C-alpha atoms as a printed R data frame, in Angstrom:
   type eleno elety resid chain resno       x      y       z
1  ATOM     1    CA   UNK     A     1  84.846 62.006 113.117
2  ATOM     2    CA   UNK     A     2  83.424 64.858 114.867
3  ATOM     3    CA   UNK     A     3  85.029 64.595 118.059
4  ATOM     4    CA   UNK     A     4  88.187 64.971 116.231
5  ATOM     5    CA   UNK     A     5  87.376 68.133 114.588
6  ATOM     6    CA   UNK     A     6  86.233 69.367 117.807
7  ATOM     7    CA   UNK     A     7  89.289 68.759 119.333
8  ATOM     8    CA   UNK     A     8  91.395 69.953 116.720
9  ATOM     9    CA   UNK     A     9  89.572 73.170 117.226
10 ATOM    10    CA   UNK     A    10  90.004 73.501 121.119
11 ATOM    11    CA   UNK     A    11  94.053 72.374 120.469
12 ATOM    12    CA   UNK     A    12  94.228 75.305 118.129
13 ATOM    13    CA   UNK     A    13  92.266 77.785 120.274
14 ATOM    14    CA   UNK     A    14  94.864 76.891 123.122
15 ATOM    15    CA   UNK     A    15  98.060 76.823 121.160
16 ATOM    16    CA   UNK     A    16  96.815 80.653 119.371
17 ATOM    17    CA   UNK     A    17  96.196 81.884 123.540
18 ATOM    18    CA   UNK     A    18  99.337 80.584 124.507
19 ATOM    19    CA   UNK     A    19 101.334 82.411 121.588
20 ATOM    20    CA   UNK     A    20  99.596 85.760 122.655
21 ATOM    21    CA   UNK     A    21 100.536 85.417 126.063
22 ATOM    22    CA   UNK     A    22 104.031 84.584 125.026
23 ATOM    23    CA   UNK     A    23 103.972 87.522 122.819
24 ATOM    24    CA   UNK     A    24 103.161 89.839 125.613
25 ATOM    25    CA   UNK     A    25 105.428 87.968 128.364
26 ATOM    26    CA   UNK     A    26 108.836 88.794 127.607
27 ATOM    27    CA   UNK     A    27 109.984 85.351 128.967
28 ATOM    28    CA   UNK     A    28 108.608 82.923 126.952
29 ATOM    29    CA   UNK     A    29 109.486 82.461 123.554
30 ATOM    30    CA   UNK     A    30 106.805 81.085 122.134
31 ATOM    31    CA   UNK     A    31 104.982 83.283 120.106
32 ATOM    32    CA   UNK     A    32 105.207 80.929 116.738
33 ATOM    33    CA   UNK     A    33 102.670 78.892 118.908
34 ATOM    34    CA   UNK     A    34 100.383 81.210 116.890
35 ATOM    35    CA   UNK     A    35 101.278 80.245 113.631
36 ATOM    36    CA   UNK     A    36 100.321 76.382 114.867
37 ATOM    37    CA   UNK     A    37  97.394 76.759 116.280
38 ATOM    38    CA   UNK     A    38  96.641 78.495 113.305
39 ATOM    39    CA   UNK     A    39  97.139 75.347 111.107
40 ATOM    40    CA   UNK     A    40  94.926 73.578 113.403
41 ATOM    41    CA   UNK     A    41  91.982 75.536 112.219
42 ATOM    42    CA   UNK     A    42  93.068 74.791 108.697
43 ATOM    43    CA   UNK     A    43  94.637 78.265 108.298
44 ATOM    44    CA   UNK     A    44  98.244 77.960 105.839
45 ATOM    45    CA   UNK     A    45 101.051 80.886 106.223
46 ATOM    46    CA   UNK     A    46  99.905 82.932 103.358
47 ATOM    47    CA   UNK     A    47 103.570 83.164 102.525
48 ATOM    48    CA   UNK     A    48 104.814 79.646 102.973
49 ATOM    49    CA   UNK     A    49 104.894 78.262  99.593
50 ATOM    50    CA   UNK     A    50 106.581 81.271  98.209
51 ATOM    51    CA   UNK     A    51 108.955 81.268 101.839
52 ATOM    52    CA   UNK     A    52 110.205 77.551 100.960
53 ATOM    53    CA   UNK     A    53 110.877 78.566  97.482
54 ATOM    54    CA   UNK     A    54 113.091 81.355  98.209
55 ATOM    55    CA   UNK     A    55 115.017 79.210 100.849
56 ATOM    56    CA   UNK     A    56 115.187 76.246  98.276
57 ATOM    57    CA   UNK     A    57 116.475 78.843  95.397
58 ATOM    58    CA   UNK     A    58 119.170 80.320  98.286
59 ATOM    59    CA   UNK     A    59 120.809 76.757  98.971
60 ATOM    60    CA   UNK     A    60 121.115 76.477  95.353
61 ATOM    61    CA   UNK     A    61 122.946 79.307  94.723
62 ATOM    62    CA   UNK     A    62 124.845 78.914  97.649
């Protein structure tokens, strides 16, 4: 169980340096790599609840 906490750790590490460097390069765009290495660590979107309710209101009242 460890191991796989460990690893979850180094995935997110490598997924939050890769969405820096695509941040800076200006030909990769993968910069929400960020956002999921983020959610490796455990980390949620501090908006994201709130984000799918607004979307989920909008296709209602569309």
């Amino acid at each position: 169980m460890n191991i796989k906490i460990t690893i979850k750790k180094i995935i997110g590490v490598l997924l939050i340096v890769i969405g820096l460097l695509a941040l800076i390069t200006p030909f990769t765009p993968g910069s929400w790599l960020i956002f999921i290495g983020l959610e490796f660590f455990g980390f949620r979107v501090l908006f994201w609840d709130r984000l799918k309710a607004w979307f989920s209101n909008k296709q209602k009242h569309d």
